[in-house]
Coordinates of C-alpha atoms and ligand atoms in Angstrom, one line a residue:
M4 CA -3.4 -68.3 -19.2
K5 CA -5.9 -67.5 -16.7
I6 CA -9.0 -66.0 -18.6
L7 CA -12.3 -64.4 -17.4
V8 CA -15.3 -64.4 -19.7
V9 CA -17.5 -61.6 -18.6
G10 CA -21.2 -62.5 -19.2
S11 CA -23.8 -64.9 -19.0
G12 CA -25.1 -66.0 -22.5
G13 CA -24.8 -68.5 -25.2
R14 CA -22.0 -66.2 -26.8
E15 CA -20.2 -66.2 -23.5
H16 CA -20.6 -70.0 -23.3
A17 CA -19.6 -70.5 -26.5
L18 CA -16.5 -68.3 -26.1
G19 CA -15.8 -70.0 -22.8
W20 CA -16.0 -73.6 -24.5
K21 CA -13.5 -72.4 -27.3
L22 CA -11.2 -71.0 -25.1
A23 CA -10.6 -74.1 -22.8
Q24 CA -9.8 -76.1 -25.8
S25 CA -6.5 -74.0 -25.8
P26 CA -3.5 -75.7 -24.4
L27 CA -2.1 -72.3 -23.5
V28 CA -5.3 -72.0 -21.3
A29 CA -5.0 -73.2 -17.3
E30 CA -8.6 -71.8 -16.0
I31 CA -11.2 -70.4 -17.5
I32 CA -13.5 -68.3 -14.7
S33 CA -16.7 -66.5 -15.7
A34 CA -18.5 -63.6 -14.1
P35 CA -21.5 -63.7 -13.6
G36 CA -21.5 -67.4 -16.0
N37 CA -24.3 -69.9 -16.6
P38 CA -24.7 -73.4 -16.0
G39 CA -23.2 -74.3 -19.2
L40 CA -19.9 -72.2 -18.5
A41 CA -20.0 -73.6 -14.7
E42 CA -19.3 -77.0 -16.5
I43 CA -15.9 -75.6 -17.6
G44 CA -15.1 -73.4 -14.6
R45 CA -15.4 -71.2 -11.8
C46 CA -18.3 -68.7 -12.0
V47 CA -18.4 -65.7 -9.9
A48 CA -21.6 -64.0 -8.4
I49 CA -20.7 -60.3 -9.9
S50 CA -23.0 -58.3 -12.5
A51 CA -21.5 -58.0 -15.8
T52 CA -22.0 -53.9 -15.4
N53 CA -20.1 -54.2 -12.0
A54 CA -16.8 -52.8 -13.9
S55 CA -15.2 -51.8 -10.2
E56 CA -15.6 -55.0 -8.7
L57 CA -15.0 -57.2 -12.0
A58 CA -11.5 -55.4 -12.1
A59 CA -10.7 -55.7 -8.7
F60 CA -11.7 -59.4 -9.3
A61 CA -9.6 -60.1 -11.8
A62 CA -6.7 -58.2 -10.5
R63 CA -6.4 -59.9 -7.3
E64 CA -7.2 -63.3 -9.0
Q65 CA -4.0 -62.2 -11.2
V66 CA -5.9 -63.2 -14.2
D67 CA -4.2 -62.8 -17.5
L68 CA -6.9 -61.8 -19.9
V69 CA -10.7 -60.4 -19.4
V70 CA -12.7 -61.2 -22.5
I71 CA -15.7 -58.9 -22.5
G72 CA -19.0 -60.4 -24.0
P73 CA -22.0 -57.9 -24.0
E74 CA -22.1 -54.6 -24.6
A75 CA -23.2 -53.4 -21.3
A76 CA -19.8 -54.7 -19.5
A77 CA -17.8 -52.2 -22.3
A78 CA -20.4 -49.2 -21.6
A79 CA -19.9 -49.5 -18.1
G80 CA -16.1 -49.1 -18.3
L81 CA -15.1 -52.4 -17.5
A82 CA -11.8 -52.3 -20.4
D83 CA -11.2 -48.6 -18.5
A84 CA -11.1 -50.1 -15.0
L85 CA -9.0 -53.0 -16.0
K86 CA -6.5 -50.8 -17.8
L87 CA -6.0 -49.0 -14.5
L88 CA -5.3 -51.7 -12.8
G89 CA -3.2 -53.6 -15.6
V90 CA -5.3 -56.3 -16.7
A91 CA -5.2 -56.9 -20.1
C92 CA -8.5 -56.7 -21.6
F93 CA -10.4 -57.8 -25.0
G94 CA -13.3 -55.4 -25.4
P95 CA -13.8 -51.7 -26.0
S96 CA -13.1 -48.7 -23.7
K97 CA -16.2 -47.1 -22.9
A98 CA -15.3 -44.2 -25.3
A99 CA -15.0 -46.5 -27.9
A100 CA -18.4 -48.4 -27.0
E101 CA -20.3 -45.2 -28.0
L102 CA -20.0 -46.5 -31.6
E103 CA -22.9 -49.0 -30.5
A104 CA -24.3 -46.9 -27.1
S105 CA -25.3 -44.2 -29.4
K106 CA -26.4 -44.4 -32.9
A107 CA -26.4 -40.7 -33.3
F108 CA -22.6 -40.6 -32.2
M109 CA -22.0 -44.0 -35.1
K110 CA -23.9 -42.1 -37.9
E111 CA -22.0 -38.7 -37.2
F112 CA -18.8 -40.4 -37.0
C113 CA -19.8 -42.1 -40.6
V114 CA -20.0 -39.1 -42.0
R115 CA -16.8 -37.5 -40.5
H116 CA -15.1 -40.8 -41.8
K117 CA -16.9 -41.3 -45.0
V118 CA -18.1 -44.8 -44.0
P119 CA -21.2 -45.7 -46.5
T120 CA -24.8 -45.8 -44.5
A121 CA -27.8 -44.6 -44.7
E122 CA -28.9 -40.9 -45.0
Y123 CA -30.3 -39.8 -41.8
H124 CA -31.5 -37.0 -39.1
V125 CA -31.1 -37.0 -35.2
F126 CA -34.6 -35.2 -33.4
D127 CA -35.0 -34.9 -30.0
D128 CA -38.4 -33.1 -30.9
A129 CA -41.4 -35.0 -31.9
V130 CA -43.1 -32.4 -34.0
R131 CA -39.9 -31.6 -35.9
A132 CA -39.3 -35.3 -36.3
K133 CA -42.9 -35.8 -37.4
A134 CA -42.7 -32.7 -39.8
Y135 CA -39.2 -34.2 -41.7
L136 CA -41.3 -37.5 -42.5
G137 CA -43.3 -35.3 -44.5
N138 CA -40.8 -35.3 -47.1
R139 CA -39.9 -38.7 -46.7
E140 CA -41.3 -41.9 -48.5
P141 CA -42.3 -45.1 -46.8
P142 CA -40.9 -47.3 -45.3
Y143 CA -39.7 -45.0 -42.4
V144 CA -36.6 -46.3 -40.2
I145 CA -37.1 -44.8 -36.8
K146 CA -34.2 -45.6 -34.1
A147 CA -33.9 -44.9 -30.3
D148 CA -30.6 -43.6 -29.7
G149 CA -29.2 -45.6 -27.0
L150 CA -28.9 -49.1 -26.3
A151 CA -32.7 -50.8 -26.1
G152 CA -31.6 -54.2 -26.1
G153 CA -31.8 -55.1 -30.2
K154 CA -35.5 -53.5 -30.0
G155 CA -35.4 -49.8 -30.3
V156 CA -35.6 -49.8 -34.0
V157 CA -39.2 -49.7 -35.6
I158 CA -39.4 -50.2 -39.7
A159 CA -42.7 -48.4 -40.2
E160 CA -44.9 -49.2 -43.1
T161 CA -47.1 -45.7 -42.4
R162 CA -47.2 -42.3 -41.0
R163 CA -49.4 -43.4 -38.6
Q164 CA -47.0 -46.2 -37.4
A165 CA -44.0 -43.7 -37.8
D166 CA -45.8 -41.1 -35.9
A167 CA -46.7 -43.5 -32.9
A168 CA -43.3 -45.0 -33.1
I169 CA -42.0 -41.3 -32.3
D170 CA -44.3 -40.6 -29.5
E171 CA -43.5 -43.9 -27.8
I172 CA -39.6 -43.5 -27.9
L173 CA -39.4 -39.5 -27.4
F174 CA -42.9 -38.9 -25.2
L175 CA -43.5 -42.1 -23.7
R176 CA -40.1 -43.0 -23.4
K177 CA -40.5 -46.6 -24.3
F178 CA -36.8 -47.3 -23.7
G179 CA -36.3 -44.8 -21.1
A180 CA -33.0 -42.6 -21.5
A181 CA -32.0 -44.7 -24.6
G182 CA -34.6 -43.0 -26.3
Q183 CA -34.1 -38.8 -25.6
R184 CA -32.8 -38.6 -29.3
I185 CA -33.9 -40.3 -32.3
V186 CA -32.3 -41.0 -35.5
I187 CA -34.6 -41.1 -38.7
E188 CA -32.8 -42.7 -41.7
D189 CA -33.6 -43.8 -45.2
F190 CA -34.3 -47.7 -45.6
L191 CA -31.8 -49.3 -47.3
P192 CA -33.3 -52.3 -49.7
G193 CA -31.2 -55.5 -50.2
E194 CA -29.5 -58.9 -48.3
E195 CA -28.5 -58.3 -44.7
A196 CA -25.4 -59.7 -43.8
S197 CA -23.2 -59.8 -40.2
F198 CA -19.5 -59.0 -40.5
F199 CA -17.4 -59.2 -37.5
A200 CA -13.8 -58.3 -37.5
L201 CA -11.1 -58.7 -34.1
C202 CA -9.5 -55.4 -34.0
D203 CA -6.5 -54.4 -31.8
G204 CA -7.0 -50.5 -31.8
Q205 CA -5.0 -50.1 -35.4
T206 CA -5.4 -53.2 -37.5
A207 CA -8.2 -56.1 -37.8
T208 CA -8.4 -59.4 -38.5
P209 CA -11.8 -60.7 -40.4
L210 CA -13.8 -63.7 -39.0
A211 CA -15.9 -65.6 -40.9
A212 CA -19.3 -64.1 -41.9
A213 CA -22.3 -65.0 -40.3
Q214 CA -26.1 -64.5 -40.6
D215 CA -28.7 -64.4 -38.2
H216 CA -32.6 -64.2 -38.3
K217 CA -34.2 -61.7 -35.9
R218 CA -37.8 -62.4 -36.1
A219 CA -39.5 -64.3 -33.7
Y220 CA -41.3 -66.9 -36.0
D221 CA -40.8 -68.9 -39.0
G222 CA -40.7 -67.3 -42.4
D223 CA -39.2 -64.5 -40.5
K224 CA -42.4 -63.0 -39.3
G225 CA -43.7 -61.8 -36.1
P226 CA -41.6 -59.5 -33.5
N227 CA -38.3 -58.5 -33.6
T228 CA -36.1 -60.3 -30.9
G229 CA -32.2 -60.6 -30.1
G230 CA -31.8 -63.5 -32.5
M231 CA -33.6 -66.5 -33.1
G232 CA -31.2 -68.8 -35.2
A233 CA -27.6 -67.9 -37.3
Y234 CA -25.7 -70.0 -39.8
S235 CA -22.0 -69.6 -40.9
P236 CA -21.0 -69.0 -43.8
A237 CA -23.5 -66.6 -45.4
P238 CA -23.4 -67.2 -49.0
V239 CA -24.4 -63.3 -49.6
F240 CA -21.2 -62.6 -47.9
T241 CA -18.9 -63.1 -50.8
D242 CA -15.0 -62.5 -50.6
K243 CA -15.4 -59.5 -52.6
V244 CA -18.0 -57.9 -50.5
R245 CA -15.9 -59.3 -47.5
D246 CA -12.9 -57.3 -48.9
Q247 CA -15.0 -53.9 -49.8
T248 CA -16.1 -54.3 -46.0
M249 CA -12.9 -54.2 -44.9
E250 CA -11.6 -51.3 -47.1
E251 CA -14.8 -49.1 -46.9
I252 CA -16.3 -49.6 -43.5
I253 CA -13.6 -51.4 -40.9
L254 CA -10.3 -50.1 -41.7
P255 CA -11.8 -46.2 -42.1
T256 CA -13.8 -47.0 -39.0
L257 CA -10.6 -47.9 -36.9
A258 CA -8.2 -45.1 -38.3
G259 CA -11.1 -42.9 -37.3
M260 CA -11.4 -44.1 -33.9
K261 CA -7.5 -44.0 -33.4
A262 CA -7.6 -40.4 -34.4
E263 CA -10.1 -39.4 -32.3
G264 CA -8.5 -40.5 -29.3
R265 CA -11.1 -43.7 -29.3
P266 CA -8.7 -46.8 -30.5
F267 CA -11.3 -49.9 -30.9
I268 CA -10.1 -53.1 -29.4
G269 CA -12.4 -56.1 -29.5
V270 CA -15.0 -57.1 -31.9
L271 CA -16.6 -54.8 -34.3
F272 CA -19.6 -56.4 -35.4
A273 CA -20.7 -54.4 -38.6
G274 CA -24.5 -54.9 -39.5
L275 CA -24.9 -54.4 -43.1
M276 CA -26.6 -54.1 -46.0
I277 CA -25.8 -55.5 -49.2
T278 CA -27.1 -53.2 -51.6
P279 CA -26.7 -52.8 -55.4
E280 CA -23.8 -50.4 -54.5
G281 CA -21.8 -52.5 -52.1
P282 CA -22.2 -53.1 -48.1
K283 CA -23.5 -50.2 -46.4
L284 CA -23.4 -49.8 -42.5
I285 CA -26.9 -50.4 -40.5
E286 CA -25.2 -50.3 -37.5
F287 CA -22.1 -51.2 -35.3
N288 CA -21.9 -53.3 -32.3
V289 CA -19.1 -53.6 -30.5
R290 CA -19.2 -57.5 -29.3
F291 CA -19.8 -60.5 -30.9
G292 CA -23.4 -61.2 -32.4
D293 CA -25.4 -64.0 -30.4
P294 CA -26.4 -66.3 -31.6
E295 CA -23.5 -65.9 -34.5
C296 CA -20.7 -66.5 -32.1
Q297 CA -22.0 -69.8 -31.4
T298 CA -21.8 -70.6 -35.1
L299 CA -18.3 -68.8 -35.5
M300 CA -17.0 -70.7 -32.7
R301 CA -18.2 -73.7 -33.8
R302 CA -16.2 -73.5 -37.1
L303 CA -13.0 -71.8 -35.9
K304 CA -9.9 -73.9 -36.2
S305 CA -7.2 -71.5 -34.8
D306 CA -6.6 -71.4 -31.1
L307 CA -8.5 -68.5 -30.0
A308 CA -6.6 -67.7 -26.8
P309 CA -3.3 -66.2 -28.4
V310 CA -5.2 -64.2 -30.9
L311 CA -7.3 -62.5 -28.1
M312 CA -4.4 -61.6 -26.4
A313 CA -2.5 -60.2 -29.0
A314 CA -6.1 -58.4 -30.0
A315 CA -5.8 -57.0 -26.5
N316 CA -2.2 -55.9 -26.4
G317 CA -2.4 -54.0 -29.8
A318 CA -0.5 -56.9 -31.5
L319 CA -2.5 -58.5 -34.2
G320 CA -0.4 -57.6 -36.9
S321 CA -1.2 -59.9 -40.2
M322 CA -2.7 -62.6 -37.9
T323 CA -5.0 -64.8 -40.1
L324 CA -7.6 -67.7 -38.6
E325 CA -8.4 -70.9 -39.9
W326 CA -11.6 -72.0 -40.0
D327 CA -13.6 -75.2 -40.6
P328 CA -14.8 -75.3 -44.1
R329 CA -18.0 -77.1 -42.9
P330 CA -21.3 -75.2 -42.0
A331 CA -22.4 -74.4 -38.6
L332 CA -25.9 -73.5 -37.8
S333 CA -27.5 -72.8 -34.5
V334 CA -31.3 -72.9 -33.2
V335 CA -32.2 -70.8 -30.3
F336 CA -34.4 -72.5 -28.1
A337 CA -36.6 -69.7 -26.2
A338 CA -38.9 -69.9 -23.5
N339 CA -42.8 -69.7 -24.2
G340 CA -43.7 -65.6 -24.5
Y341 CA -40.3 -64.6 -25.7
P342 CA -39.7 -62.0 -26.8
D343 CA -42.3 -60.1 -25.2
E344 CA -43.4 -62.1 -21.7
P345 CA -41.0 -65.1 -21.3
L346 CA -42.2 -67.5 -19.0
T347 CA -39.4 -68.6 -16.7
G348 CA -38.9 -71.4 -14.6
S349 CA -40.0 -74.4 -16.5
V350 CA -38.1 -77.6 -16.2
I351 CA -35.5 -78.9 -18.9
R352 CA -34.9 -82.4 -19.4
A353 CA -33.0 -84.6 -21.4
L354 CA -29.9 -82.4 -22.6
D355 CA -27.5 -85.0 -22.4
A356 CA -29.1 -87.1 -25.2
A357 CA -29.2 -84.3 -27.4
R358 CA -25.9 -83.5 -27.2
R359 CA -24.7 -87.1 -28.3
V360 CA -26.4 -86.2 -31.8
E361 CA -23.2 -86.0 -34.1
G362 CA -21.7 -82.5 -34.8
V363 CA -24.0 -80.7 -31.6
E364 CA -22.8 -78.5 -28.9
I365 CA -25.6 -77.1 -26.9
F366 CA -24.9 -73.6 -25.4
H367 CA -26.9 -72.3 -22.2
A368 CA -28.2 -69.0 -23.0
G369 CA -30.6 -68.5 -20.3
T370 CA -31.1 -71.5 -17.5
K371 CA -30.2 -72.1 -14.0
R372 CA -29.7 -75.0 -12.2
D373 CA -31.4 -75.4 -8.8
G374 CA -29.6 -77.1 -5.9
D375 CA -31.0 -80.7 -6.7
G376 CA -29.1 -80.4 -10.3
T377 CA -32.8 -79.7 -12.0
L378 CA -32.6 -77.2 -15.0
R379 CA -34.8 -74.5 -15.4
A380 CA -35.4 -71.7 -17.9
A381 CA -34.2 -68.3 -16.6
G382 CA -34.6 -66.4 -19.6
G383 CA -36.0 -65.6 -23.2
R384 CA -33.5 -67.1 -25.2
V385 CA -32.9 -70.3 -23.3
L386 CA -30.5 -72.7 -25.1
N387 CA -28.6 -72.5 -28.3
V388 CA -28.4 -75.9 -30.2
T389 CA -25.3 -75.5 -32.4
A390 CA -24.6 -78.2 -35.0
I391 CA -22.0 -78.5 -37.6
G392 CA -22.3 -80.8 -40.9
D393 CA -20.7 -81.7 -44.2
T394 CA -23.9 -79.3 -45.8
L395 CA -25.8 -76.8 -44.3
S396 CA -28.7 -79.1 -44.5
Q397 CA -26.8 -81.8 -43.0
A398 CA -25.8 -79.1 -40.1
A399 CA -29.6 -78.2 -39.8
A400 CA -30.9 -81.6 -39.8
R401 CA -28.4 -82.6 -36.5
A402 CA -29.1 -79.4 -34.7
Y403 CA -33.3 -80.2 -35.6
T404 CA -32.7 -83.8 -34.2
A405 CA -31.3 -82.5 -31.1
V406 CA -33.7 -80.1 -30.4
G407 CA -36.5 -82.4 -31.2
L408 CA -34.7 -84.8 -28.0
I409 CA -34.9 -81.9 -25.4
D410 CA -37.5 -82.6 -22.9
W411 CA -38.6 -79.0 -22.7
P412 CA -42.8 -78.2 -23.4
G413 CA -42.4 -74.8 -21.7
G414 CA -39.7 -73.6 -25.2
F415 CA -40.1 -73.1 -28.9
C416 CA -38.1 -72.5 -31.5
R417 CA -38.5 -71.5 -35.2
S418 CA -38.3 -74.4 -37.7
D419 CA -36.7 -72.8 -40.7
I420 CA -33.2 -71.4 -39.6
G421 CA -30.9 -71.3 -42.5
W422 CA -33.9 -71.1 -44.7
R423 CA -32.4 -68.5 -47.7
A424 CA -28.8 -70.2 -47.7
L425 CA -30.6 -73.5 -47.9
A426 CA -33.0 -72.0 -50.6
T427 CA -30.0 -71.5 -53.1
Ligands
AMP21 P1 -30.4 -52.1 -35.8 O1 -30.8 -52.5 -34.5 O2 -30.1 -50.9 -36.1 O3 -29.5 -53.1 -36.3 O4 -31.8 -52.4 -36.6 C1 -32.7 -53.4 -36.4 C2 -33.1 -53.7 -37.8 O5 -34.1 -53.2 -38.1 C3 -31.8 -54.6 -39.1 O6 -31.3 -55.5 -38.7 C4 -32.5 -54.3 -40.0 O7 -33.2 -55.6 -40.4 C5 -33.6 -53.1 -40.1 N1 -33.2 -52.1 -40.3 C6 -32.4 -50.9 -39.6 N2 -32.2 -50.1 -40.3 C7 -32.2 -50.4 -41.7 C8 -32.4 -49.3 -42.7 N3 -31.7 -48.2 -42.8 N4 -32.9 -49.9 -43.9 C9 -33.5 -51.1 -43.9 N5 -33.6 -51.8 -42.6 C10 -33.1 -51.3 -41.5

């Protein structure tokens, strides 16, 4: 098989790394890729959101399977463009990607198909939105409707903060067109967990559970980010919660999407709150979580290539996956200034020494390589230092040993990834 991985982050590097281990895979190409993917195969300079050019490239190269990494590529209609050219694609159509691209669509869909989620209202008018808050209790949860890079959610402790958030989104257009509408919903108490399932349009294969850390600094403090680290398995996610999530959330969603003429193919990622009444849906994403994916790829024993191909072809059937029982943990090494204003361009050295630590794999997330081979930071989240171990604390010790060996004064990371699970 010749596989095209679309995207340029740590998630795509981890997917490419795993797919490259398959005896069925002859070549991995990535677009646009990154220096980590460049060590696995060819990178072509086509943007992940340039659906028509990517599809034409895949057809010309006779690619057997395209794997979509980021939601923006799905929302740009890449799966649809590939379908027209007869190229198999693991990733949702534009219509199916609405589950992530519009929170209002997602909430209305949940009501139609009785998927448990927080009570909500949609507004495009700030005065009405503020009036609605008058009858509610804090904390207030305010979300931009569209794609805002994981930053479009405000949990406001006071009315003043909530009103300011409404104005920033609806009037000041902090998130551009993604903030034409807002969703205000009830705050759900509980512990969060991420659940991932591979979907083929009608059925789903659950993946192992993983949990990430969204806040920038230790102790879950500081601004929200795309994710500062993750670990798998997640102790909060028991087999019972998994079965309940499949029954009550994933399978009804697949049936509903099919019935509405937008069958879902790809990774359905449910952000859940484990409440006393059971799991409730916070959000859907239509792709792997990043950096959760890195920990899952580290633990997956089954060959990923035939599974993604089966999902793309609507033929998952009763396929199951085999996992390494050992835990994996990934530490995000980010550029100083992330998430607000990451300073890019700083030089990263000694990756090879870090890579030699037992159980460690380093995925590139936001790097670039100069012509002379110098590696530099080129984004907010730059490296994902991922380790597997007999215990979670061993995995953490290995990952942090590797972090300590990387010579990069321009970066920082949290020192407590996995703390919740390590404390139990
Ligand atoms: P989202 O982008 O919708 O996943 O929201 C980002 C984060 O905000 C989530 O990971 C939760 O920590 C928090 N959050 C979102 N919605 C709620 C809610 N209804 N209740 C409590 N926390 C929430």
